[in-house]
C-alpha angles and dihedrals in degrees: 000000000000117000124202122197110195117212116278116245108295092230092060091047091050087053087058098245108181113266090218087090088075094073146026118265090225115116111262118263089214114085094198117049130178110203112194133200146185098237099227100035107106094185091056090050090053094050095047090048088053090050092052097041092052091054094045092049088050091057111274112137108190131163109251115224116192132202087204092073120066111224091246089067096062091100090051090052091049094048092047090052093047094050099040109011099188102031108111095177093051091052093049091048093050100039106020129078143205096273100080135060093239099190087067090056099038095090092057094049089048091056089053091052095042094054095032093240124165109265111206129201101217113167137096112239121248089243095056093044089053090050092050091050090055093045120016088195092052112143105235126178091216090058100036094121095047132090103219088183092064112119117276117206108252090230091054092049091047093047091049091051090052092047096050088046091051090046089058092050091253093294099104113124107253091234090062096053099085099039090050090045093051091049088053090050091050090053089052094049091049093052088051090051093052091049096044098086089057101055096108093049094044125254135207128199122216106202147121120296090252091063094046098050111126094221103051109002137086092308090071087069102035121060120238097003116167113216125211119188124199098197140170097224135040086228089072094081103146095121141081091236123024129197111189110211133189110272115254118246106252139142119262104273092200093054095085102021114115122175123170115242117226 
């Protein structure tokens, strides 16, 4: 059954009340959890961290897979941990990149190091995604074990097309919808593949809400995944469990976006 957790009183949040009140401290009964995010919403990151920390403190010991690390950086993660096992900043410097706002992800990485949990690089690089969009049959090392010609449920492909179009303010040329949707699906399938060896131990994915959606995301490729969305609107109810967070203050991304229709 889907559960929706409305945002706590803004005055309490402003007073820095601990977000751990949003969830039970009991370890999760779900061995595979997909924890979503709005990338630039710091409050959502705080609440998600509280959710995960409570479960780990209560005894859950999952592997932590992260969208923020491309799969090619797994060796860098492992080397950083071997050299400085508890040094979060060293790991980020060695294995991260300029794309992400790392202070938002630092607490999750700290949890992995503190409790000696596997930390998994789970994402398809932008370069490989771009190559895949240009040539769906591209031979990519990161996808070597994956059959990209395997059937995709029509509803999943249609949902992904709608999602990428919405993500481009409805201005994406129609000819680009399917290539971008298929690249997104390749990302989801790669994340599922990275997580698969840890199903018996338990594994959690840290990724954007689009990847953690129950209807079109990683859960389509990973059995019995439990999706948790940290969203800015109650209308975004594509998850098994929903936490509604105060929207971040940002300029309208659609105000200046101009893409030529074709």
